[in-house]
PDB file of C-alpha atoms in Angstrom:
ATOM      1  CA  UNK F  49      14.432 -14.732  12.182  1.00 83.00           C
ATOM      2  CA  UNK F  50      14.165 -15.951   8.924  1.00 89.00           C
ATOM      3  CA  UNK F  51      13.252 -13.295   6.398  1.00 93.00           C
ATOM      4  CA  UNK F  52      13.252 -13.921   2.710  1.00 89.00           C
ATOM      5  CA  UNK F  53      15.907 -12.893   0.230  1.00 89.00           C
ATOM      6  CA  UNK F  54      13.617 -11.195  -1.885  1.00 91.00           C
ATOM      7  CA  UNK F  55      13.008  -8.681   1.166  1.00 92.00           C
ATOM      8  CA  UNK F  56      15.515  -5.898   0.422  1.00 90.00           C
ATOM      9  CA  UNK F  57      14.901  -3.488   2.938  1.00 89.00           C
ATOM     10  CA  UNK F  58      14.799  -0.912   0.123  1.00 89.00           C
ATOM     11  CA  UNK F  59      10.308  -1.563   0.421  1.00 91.00           C
ATOM     12  CA  UNK F  60      10.431   0.780   3.653  1.00 90.00           C
ATOM     13  CA  UNK F  61       8.454   4.517   3.285  1.00 90.00           C
ATOM     14  CA  UNK F  62      12.052   7.032   2.130  1.00 91.00           C
ATOM     15  CA  UNK F  63      11.032   8.868   5.668  1.00 91.00           C
ATOM     16  CA  UNK F  64      11.494   6.555   7.170  1.00 92.00           C
ATOM     17  CA  UNK F  65      14.987   4.980   5.867  1.00 91.00           C
ATOM     18  CA  UNK F  66      15.922   8.551   6.412  1.00 91.00           C
ATOM     19  CA  UNK F  67      15.565   7.995   9.812  1.00 92.00           C
ATOM     20  CA  UNK F  68      17.289   4.837   9.990  1.00 93.00           C
ATOM     21  CA  UNK F  69      20.584   6.425   8.229  1.00 91.00           C
ATOM     22  CA  UNK F  70      21.624   7.353  11.509  1.00 90.00           C
ATOM     23  CA  UNK F  71      23.015   3.749  11.778  1.00 93.00           C
ATOM     24  CA  UNK F  72      25.221   1.750  10.181  1.00 94.00           C
ATOM     25  CA  UNK F  73      24.712   1.142   6.664  1.00 91.00           C
ATOM     26  CA  UNK F  74      24.416  -2.265   7.526  1.00 93.00           C
ATOM     27  CA  UNK F  75      22.426  -2.048  10.728  1.00 95.00           C
ATOM     28  CA  UNK F  76      20.133   0.036   9.210  1.00 94.00           C
ATOM     29  CA  UNK F  77      19.694  -2.273   6.014  1.00 94.00           C
ATOM     30  CA  UNK F  78      18.859  -5.222   9.086  1.00 95.00           C
ATOM     31  CA  UNK F  79      16.074  -3.142  11.117  1.00 96.00           C
ATOM     32  CA  UNK F  80      15.053  -1.908   7.505  1.00 96.00           C
ATOM     33  CA  UNK F  81      13.771  -5.916   6.760  1.00 96.00           C
ATOM     34  CA  UNK F  82      12.693  -6.623   9.854  1.00 96.00           C
ATOM     35  CA  UNK F  83      10.447  -3.284   9.393  1.00 97.00           C
ATOM     36  CA  UNK F  84       9.176  -4.269   6.058  1.00 96.00           C
ATOM     37  CA  UNK F  85       8.491  -7.758   7.898  1.00 96.00           C
ATOM     38  CA  UNK F  86       6.367  -6.651  10.357  1.00 97.00           C
ATOM     39  CA  UNK F  87       4.046  -3.731   7.260  1.00 95.00           C
ATOM     40  CA  UNK F  88       4.125  -7.130   5.287  1.00 95.00           C
ATOM     41  CA  UNK F  89       2.340  -9.429   8.290  1.00 96.00           C
ATOM     42  CA  UNK F  90       0.511  -6.399  10.191  1.00 97.00           C
ATOM     43  CA  UNK F  91      -2.852  -7.764   9.072  1.00 94.00           C
ATOM     44  CA  UNK F  92      -2.587 -11.654   8.523  1.00 95.00           C
ATOM     45  CA  UNK F  93      -0.437 -12.975  10.731  1.00 97.00           C
ATOM     46  CA  UNK F  94      -0.221 -10.096  13.629  1.00 97.00           C
ATOM     47  CA  UNK F  95       2.011 -12.373  16.437  1.00 97.00           C
ATOM     48  CA  UNK F  96       4.812 -12.712  13.070  1.00 97.00           C
ATOM     49  CA  UNK F  97       4.491  -9.587  12.668  1.00 97.00           C
ATOM     50  CA  UNK F  98       5.239  -8.343  16.784  1.00 98.00           C
ATOM     51  CA  UNK F  99       8.470 -11.025  16.422  1.00 97.00           C
ATOM     52  CA  UNK F 100      10.062  -9.201  13.602  1.00 97.00           C
ATOM     53  CA  UNK F 101       8.890  -5.577  15.570  1.00 97.00           C
ATOM     54  CA  UNK F 102      11.553  -7.458  18.314  1.00 97.00           C
ATOM     55  CA  UNK F 103      14.304  -7.347  16.229  1.00 97.00           C
ATOM     56  CA  UNK F 104      14.066  -4.296  15.038  1.00 97.00           C
ATOM     57  CA  UNK F 105      13.516  -2.956  18.121  1.00 97.00           C
ATOM     58  CA  UNK F 106      16.667  -4.618  20.202  1.00 97.00           C
ATOM     59  CA  UNK F 107      18.926  -4.037  16.835  1.00 96.00           C
ATOM     60  CA  UNK F 108      17.345  -0.217  16.970  1.00 96.00           C
ATOM     61  CA  UNK F 109      15.760   0.797  19.593  1.00 95.00           C
ATOM     62  CA  UNK F 110      16.802   4.655  20.137  1.00 95.00           C
ATOM     63  CA  UNK F 111      15.023   5.411  16.746  1.00 95.00           C
ATOM     64  CA  UNK F 112      11.616   6.738  17.176  1.00 96.00           C
ATOM     65  CA  UNK F 113      10.185   4.750  13.374  1.00 95.00           C
ATOM     66  CA  UNK F 114      11.368   1.534  15.332  1.00 97.00           C
ATOM     67  CA  UNK F 115       9.455   2.677  18.182  1.00 97.00           C
ATOM     68  CA  UNK F 116       6.670   3.535  16.687  1.00 97.00           C
ATOM     69  CA  UNK F 117       6.877   0.197  14.556  1.00 97.00           C
ATOM     70  CA  UNK F 118       6.718  -1.755  17.386  1.00 98.00           C
ATOM     71  CA  UNK F 119       4.274  -0.016  19.244  1.00 98.00           C
ATOM     72  CA  UNK F 120       1.564  -0.822  16.618  1.00 98.00           C
ATOM     73  CA  UNK F 121       2.823  -4.656  16.395  1.00 98.00           C
ATOM     74  CA  UNK F 122       1.664  -5.004  19.269  1.00 98.00           C
ATOM     75  CA  UNK F 123      -1.734  -3.256  19.279  1.00 98.00           C
ATOM     76  CA  UNK F 124      -2.004  -5.217  16.512  1.00 98.00           C
ATOM     77  CA  UNK F 125      -1.778  -8.556  19.672  1.00 98.00           C
ATOM     78  CA  UNK F 126      -3.392  -6.520  22.193  1.00 97.00           C
ATOM     79  CA  UNK F 127      -0.313  -5.800  24.116  1.00 98.00           C
ATOM     80  CA  UNK F 128      -1.978  -2.379  24.649  1.00 98.00           C
ATOM     81  CA  UNK F 129       0.008  -1.307  27.583  1.00 98.00           C
ATOM     82  CA  UNK F 130       3.649  -1.840  25.690  1.00 98.00           C
ATOM     83  CA  UNK F 131       1.585  -0.598  22.802  1.00 98.00           C
ATOM     84  CA  UNK F 132       1.091   2.240  24.742  1.00 98.00           C
ATOM     85  CA  UNK F 133       4.808   2.692  26.543  1.00 98.00           C
ATOM     86  CA  UNK F 134       6.735   2.720  22.563  1.00 98.00           C
ATOM     87  CA  UNK F 135       3.849   4.885  21.528  1.00 98.00           C
ATOM     88  CA  UNK F 136       5.292   7.062  24.173  1.00 97.00           C
ATOM     89  CA  UNK F 137       8.358   6.670  23.281  1.00 97.00           C
ATOM     90  CA  UNK F 138       8.094   7.295  19.705  1.00 97.00           C
ATOM     91  CA  UNK F 139       6.591  10.746  20.592  1.00 96.00           C
ATOM     92  CA  UNK F 140       8.738  11.729  22.527  1.00 95.00           C
ATOM     93  CA  UNK F 141      12.110  11.192  20.148  1.00 94.00           C
ATOM     94  CA  UNK F 142       9.720  12.669  16.811  1.00 91.00           C
ATOM     95  CA  UNK F 143       8.240  15.833  19.212  1.00 91.00           C
ATOM     96  CA  UNK F 144       4.150  14.576  16.628  1.00 91.00           C
ATOM     97  CA  UNK F 145       1.214  14.350  17.443  1.00 95.00           C
ATOM     98  CA  UNK F 146      -0.451  11.510  15.372  1.00 96.00           C
ATOM     99  CA  UNK F 147      -0.195   8.955  17.753  1.00 97.00           C
ATOM    100  CA  UNK F 148      -2.553  10.879  19.645  1.00 98.00           C
ATOM    101  CA  UNK F 149      -5.742   8.579  19.024  1.00 98.00           C
ATOM    102  CA  UNK F 150      -4.184   5.122  18.485  1.00 98.00           C
ATOM    103  CA  UNK F 151      -2.492   6.642  22.098  1.00 98.00           C
ATOM    104  CA  UNK F 152      -5.966   7.243  23.228  1.00 98.00           C
ATOM    105  CA  UNK F 153      -7.171   4.015  21.864  1.00 98.00           C
ATOM    106  CA  UNK F 154      -4.689   1.555  23.995  1.00 98.00           C
ATOM    107  CA  UNK F 155      -5.970   3.398  27.398  1.00 98.00           C
ATOM    108  CA  UNK F 156      -9.493   1.682  26.807  1.00 98.00           C
ATOM    109  CA  UNK F 157      -8.301  -1.906  26.073  1.00 98.00           C
ATOM    110  CA  UNK F 158      -6.389  -0.604  29.190  1.00 98.00           C
ATOM    111  CA  UNK F 159      -9.681  -0.523  30.802  1.00 98.00           C
ATOM    112  CA  UNK F 160      -9.388   3.044  31.573  1.00 98.00           C
ATOM    113  CA  UNK F 161     -11.587   4.655  28.995  1.00 98.00           C
ATOM    114  CA  UNK F 162     -12.187   8.280  31.178  1.00 98.00           C
ATOM    115  CA  UNK F 163      -8.686   8.240  30.157  1.00 98.00           C
ATOM    116  CA  UNK F 164      -8.891   7.835  26.879  1.00 98.00           C
ATOM    117  CA  UNK F 165     -12.038  10.549  27.866  1.00 98.00           C
ATOM    118  CA  UNK F 166      -9.712  13.143  29.029  1.00 98.00           C
ATOM    119  CA  UNK F 167      -7.421  12.242  26.437  1.00 98.00           C
ATOM    120  CA  UNK F 168      -9.343  13.865  24.051  1.00 97.00           C
ATOM    121  CA  UNK F 169     -10.303  17.448  24.980  1.00 96.00           C
ATOM    122  CA  UNK F 170      -6.414  17.938  24.966  1.00 97.00           C
ATOM    123  CA  UNK F 171      -4.654  20.022  22.400  1.00 95.00           C
ATOM    124  CA  UNK F 172      -2.524  18.071  21.443  1.00 95.00           C
ATOM    125  CA  UNK F 173      -6.416  17.088  19.019  1.00 96.00           C
ATOM    126  CA  UNK F 174      -6.330  20.562  17.669  1.00 95.00           C
ATOM    127  CA  UNK F 175      -2.921  20.015  16.536  1.00 96.00           C
ATOM    128  CA  UNK F 176      -3.828  16.572  14.640  1.00 96.00           C
ATOM    129  CA  UNK F 177      -4.561  16.632  10.544  1.00 96.00           C
ATOM    130  CA  UNK F 178      -8.496  15.426   9.472  1.00 95.00           C
ATOM    131  CA  UNK F 179      -8.200  12.365   9.430  1.00 95.00           C
ATOM    132  CA  UNK F 180      -6.397  12.542  12.928  1.00 97.00           C
ATOM    133  CA  UNK F 181      -9.591  14.003  14.410  1.00 96.00           C
ATOM    134  CA  UNK F 182     -12.041  11.580  12.896  1.00 97.00           C
ATOM    135  CA  UNK F 183      -9.435   8.026  14.776  1.00 97.00           C
ATOM    136  CA  UNK F 184     -10.536  10.438  17.823  1.00 98.00           C
ATOM    137  CA  UNK F 185     -13.886  10.866  17.156  1.00 97.00           C
ATOM    138  CA  UNK F 186     -13.881   7.052  16.485  1.00 98.00           C
ATOM    139  CA  UNK F 187     -11.680   5.875  19.865  1.00 98.00           C
ATOM    140  CA  UNK F 188     -13.961   9.339  21.857  1.00 98.00           C
ATOM    141  CA  UNK F 189     -16.937   7.376  21.435  1.00 98.00           C
ATOM    142  CA  UNK F 190     -16.053   3.630  21.677  1.00 98.00           C
ATOM    143  CA  UNK F 191     -14.672   5.231  25.354  1.00 98.00           C
ATOM    144  CA  UNK F 192     -18.166   6.334  25.568  1.00 98.00           C
ATOM    145  CA  UNK F 193     -19.176   2.988  24.987  1.00 97.00           C
ATOM    146  CA  UNK F 194     -17.807   0.927  27.125  1.00 97.00           C
ATOM    147  CA  UNK F 195     -19.103   3.129  30.058  1.00 97.00           C
ATOM    148  CA  UNK F 196     -22.339   2.141  28.627  1.00 96.00           C
ATOM    149  CA  UNK F 197     -23.221   6.098  27.453  1.00 97.00           C
ATOM    150  CA  UNK F 198     -25.244   5.316  24.190  1.00 97.00           C
ATOM    151  CA  UNK F 199     -26.605   7.716  23.183  1.00 97.00           C
ATOM    152  CA  UNK F 200     -23.374  10.668  24.293  1.00 98.00           C
ATOM    153  CA  UNK F 201     -21.245   7.832  21.759  1.00 98.00           C
ATOM    154  CA  UNK F 202     -24.223   8.751  18.772  1.00 98.00           C
ATOM    155  CA  UNK F 203     -23.620  12.482  19.214  1.00 98.00           C
ATOM    156  CA  UNK F 204     -19.931  12.360  19.446  1.00 97.00           C
ATOM    157  CA  UNK F 205     -20.528  10.417  15.916  1.00 97.00           C
ATOM    158  CA  UNK F 206     -21.901  13.425  14.829  1.00 97.00           C
ATOM    159  CA  UNK F 207     -20.098  15.890  13.005  1.00 95.00           C
ATOM    160  CA  UNK F 208     -19.064  17.648   9.951  1.00 95.00           C
ATOM    161  CA  UNK F 209     -17.493  14.537   8.582  1.00 95.00           C
ATOM    162  CA  UNK F 210     -20.728  12.161   8.653  1.00 96.00           C
ATOM    163  CA  UNK F 211     -22.963  14.210   7.571  1.00 94.00           C
ATOM    164  CA  UNK F 212     -20.456  15.439   4.158  1.00 94.00           C
ATOM    165  CA  UNK F 213     -21.484  13.220   1.116  1.00 94.00           C
ATOM    166  CA  UNK F 214     -16.929  13.481   0.314  1.00 94.00           C
ATOM    167  CA  UNK F 215     -15.576  10.159   0.458  1.00 95.00           C
ATOM    168  CA  UNK F 216     -12.053  10.049   2.728  1.00 95.00           C
ATOM    169  CA  UNK F 217     -10.089   7.385   3.680  1.00 94.00           C
ATOM    170  CA  UNK F 218     -11.789   6.929   6.905  1.00 94.00           C
ATOM    171  CA  UNK F 219     -15.105   7.690   5.541  1.00 96.00           C
ATOM    172  CA  UNK F 220     -16.564   3.788   6.077  1.00 96.00           C
ATOM    173  CA  UNK F 221     -15.410   3.303   9.282  1.00 96.00           C
ATOM    174  CA  UNK F 222     -17.394   6.611  10.753  1.00 97.00           C
ATOM    175  CA  UNK F 223     -19.715   6.113   8.907  1.00 97.00           C
ATOM    176  CA  UNK F 224     -20.179   2.309   9.880  1.00 97.00           C
ATOM    177  CA  UNK F 225     -19.285   3.342  13.643  1.00 97.00           C
ATOM    178  CA  UNK F 226     -22.016   5.247  13.704  1.00 98.00           C
ATOM    179  CA  UNK F 227     -24.797   3.131  11.741  1.00 97.00           C
ATOM    180  CA  UNK F 228     -22.943  -0.052  14.968  1.00 97.00           C
ATOM    181  CA  UNK F 229     -23.880   2.554  18.154  1.00 97.00           C
ATOM    182  CA  UNK F 230     -27.524   3.453  16.320  1.00 97.00           C
ATOM    183  CA  UNK F 231     -27.876  -0.264  15.990  1.00 96.00           C
ATOM    184  CA  UNK F 232     -26.925  -0.926  19.306  1.00 96.00           C
ATOM    185  CA  UNK F 233     -29.296   1.810  21.462  1.00 96.00           C
ATOM    186  CA  UNK F 234     -31.463   0.021  19.524  1.00 95.00           C
ATOM    187  CA  UNK F 235     -32.191   2.409  16.253  1.00 96.00           C
ATOM    188  CA  UNK F 236     -32.601   0.134  13.710  1.00 96.00           C
ATOM    189  CA  UNK F 237     -33.618   1.221  10.736  1.00 96.00           C
ATOM    190  CA  UNK F 238     -31.511   3.840  10.694  1.00 97.00           C
ATOM    191  CA  UNK F 239     -28.788   1.865  10.973  1.00 96.00           C
ATOM    192  CA  UNK F 240     -29.803  -0.141   8.132  1.00 96.00           C
ATOM    193  CA  UNK F 241     -29.508   3.227   6.826  1.00 96.00           C
ATOM    194  CA  UNK F 242     -26.181   3.998   8.045  1.00 97.00           C
ATOM    195  CA  UNK F 243     -24.692   0.978   7.204  1.00 96.00           C
ATOM    196  CA  UNK F 244     -25.879   1.126   3.773  1.00 95.00           C
ATOM    197  CA  UNK F 245     -24.513   4.818   3.459  1.00 96.00           C
ATOM    198  CA  UNK F 246     -20.503   3.140   5.298  1.00 96.00           C
ATOM    199  CA  UNK F 247     -20.725   0.462   2.361  1.00 95.00           C
ATOM    200  CA  UNK F 248     -21.055   2.844  -0.444  1.00 95.00           C
ATOM    201  CA  UNK F 249     -18.300   3.964   1.110  1.00 95.00           C
ATOM    202  CA  UNK F 250     -16.342   0.942   2.042  1.00 94.00           C
ATOM    203  CA  UNK F 251     -14.311   0.096  -1.861  1.00 91.00           C
ATOM    204  CA  UNK F 252     -11.660  -1.916  -0.085  1.00 89.00           C
ATOM    205  CA  UNK F 253     -13.651  -4.146   2.984  1.00 90.00           C
ATOM    206  CA  UNK F 254     -12.076  -2.283   5.009  1.00 90.00           C
ATOM    207  CA  UNK F 255     -15.912  -3.040   7.252  1.00 94.00           C
ATOM    208  CA  UNK F 256     -18.113  -5.665   7.274  1.00 93.00           C
ATOM    209  CA  UNK F 257     -21.251  -4.041   5.663  1.00 93.00           C
ATOM    210  CA  UNK F 258     -22.513  -6.050   3.691  1.00 93.00           C
ATOM    211  CA  UNK F 259     -23.670  -8.311   6.439  1.00 93.00           C
ATOM    212  CA  UNK F 260     -24.266  -6.578   8.804  1.00 93.00           C
ATOM    213  CA  UNK F 261     -26.682  -5.078   6.156  1.00 93.00           C
ATOM    214  CA  UNK F 262     -27.206  -8.705   5.141  1.00 93.00           C
ATOM    215  CA  UNK F 263     -27.465 -10.360   8.968  1.00 92.00           C
ATOM    216  CA  UNK F 264     -30.141  -7.006   9.344  1.00 90.00           C
ATOM    217  CA  UNK F 265     -32.007  -8.978   6.061  1.00 85.00           C
ATOM    218  CA  UNK F 266     -32.157 -12.126   8.122  1.00 83.00           C
ATOM    219  CA  UNK F 267     -30.431 -13.727   5.223  1.00 76.00           C
ATOM    220  CA  UNK F 268     -28.198 -16.696   6.176  1.00 66.00           C
ATOM    221  CA  UNK F 269     -24.841 -17.346   4.414  1.00 57.00           C
ATOM    222  CA  UNK F 270     -24.018 -20.574   3.599  1.00 59.00           C
ATOM    223  CA  UNK F 271     -20.222 -21.617   3.647  1.00 57.00           C
ATOM    224  CA  UNK F 272     -19.095 -22.592  -0.159  1.00 56.00           C
ATOM    225  CA  UNK F 273     -16.943 -25.379   1.326  1.00 55.00           C
ATOM    226  CA  UNK F 274     -19.191 -27.118   3.591  1.00 54.00           C
ATOM    227  CA  UNK F 275     -21.416 -26.978   0.557  1.00 52.00           C
ATOM    228  CA  UNK F 276     -18.418 -28.342  -1.300  1.00 54.00           C
ATOM    229  CA  UNK F 277     -18.136 -30.929   0.197  1.00 51.00           C
ATOM    230  CA  UNK F 278     -22.202 -32.114   0.859  1.00 48.00           C
ATOM    231  CA  UNK F 279     -22.314 -32.408  -2.820  1.00 51.00           C
ATOM    232  CA  UNK F 280     -19.392 -34.380  -2.977  1.00 51.00           C
ATOM    233  CA  UNK F 281     -20.851 -36.774  -0.163  1.00 46.00           C
ATOM    234  CA  UNK F 282     -24.100 -37.097  -2.266  1.00 49.00           C
ATOM    235  CA  UNK F 283     -22.005 -38.001  -5.710  1.00 45.00           C
ATOM    236  CA  UNK F 284     -20.569 -40.812  -3.491  1.00 43.00           C
ATOM    237  CA  UNK F 285     -23.665 -41.791  -0.424  1.00 42.00           C
ATOM    238  CA  UNK F 286     -26.519 -40.919  -3.612  1.00 40.00           C
ATOM    239  CA  UNK F 287     -27.713 -43.386  -6.190  1.00 38.00           C
ATOM    240  CA  UNK F 288     -29.400 -41.506  -9.192  1.00 44.00           C
ATOM    241  CA  UNK F 289     -32.828 -44.242  -9.231  1.00 37.00           C
ATOM    242  CA  UNK F 290     -32.978 -42.646 -13.061  1.00 42.00           C
ATOM    243  CA  UNK F 291     -29.798 -43.360 -14.264  1.00 45.00           C
ATOM    244  CA  UNK F 292     -29.961 -46.702 -12.233  1.00 43.00           C
ATOM    245  CA  UNK F 293     -33.324 -47.301 -14.494  1.00 46.00           C
ATOM    246  CA  UNK F 294     -31.252 -46.231 -17.272  1.00 48.00           C
ATOM    247  CA  UNK F 295     -28.434 -49.157 -16.736  1.00 44.00           C
ATOM    248  CA  UNK F 296     -30.937 -51.628 -16.314  1.00 46.00           C
ATOM    249  CA  UNK F 297     -32.331 -51.047 -20.214  1.00 46.00           C
ATOM    250  CA  UNK F 298     -28.927 -50.251 -21.683  1.00 43.00           C
ATOM    251  CA  UNK F 299     -28.805 -54.484 -20.576  1.00 46.00           C
ATOM    252  CA  UNK F 300     -31.911 -55.398 -21.478  1.00 43.00           C
ATOM    253  CA  UNK F 301     -31.173 -53.542 -24.840  1.00 46.00           C
ATOM    254  CA  UNK F 302     -27.685 -55.701 -25.458  1.00 41.00           C
ATOM    255  CA  UNK F 303     -29.703 -58.892 -24.089  1.00 41.00           C
TER     256      UNK F 303
END
């Protein structure tokens, strides 16, 4: 797959670059450039990102960072079985536990919420950092909802992290998930309050809390593009009678 010439591979995370040093220099550069493309495209064009990840995987399947990138690209395209296999391989190679929550979420994606819940109770969870533990809580709550256990999902999300007024990278998503679960349980007033709290913490637009609040308030959004088209059609297809009268007056003055 073509890679823009301005992508050198130097943009890669230093830890990943360190891993790639086990490869011959030219090969390491090719792999890093493909990994840069995965990182750049995974949000806006997951299918393309997946394509670049397969190239990197073909070139360096024994590098944990490559297997992890391939896992995330497969995950972004909802290829959960493939993603889970790549995450397991990366975990075997690196020995770390940071992929545990996303592995559990793959189990949810494969229609196995019970397995995700079992993983939430494993010792690996205690080895996760705070962000990883919050992520695991979100996955477990999602698994509860998959099973129709709304009240249990709400309880799962109730935690010191949810109650804290401090804002962390995961705060908005945690508050949003709690609000969404409350709303699903019919607790609209509480849900509205927590969507508001999610919005306060969401500096990067990670959630659509503002849209959900507007929806609860009965606000309807009009597509600006459609509105512009409507304005254009008004200008081209509707005659302003006042303007027409003015034209007649001017013509009369000339006479």
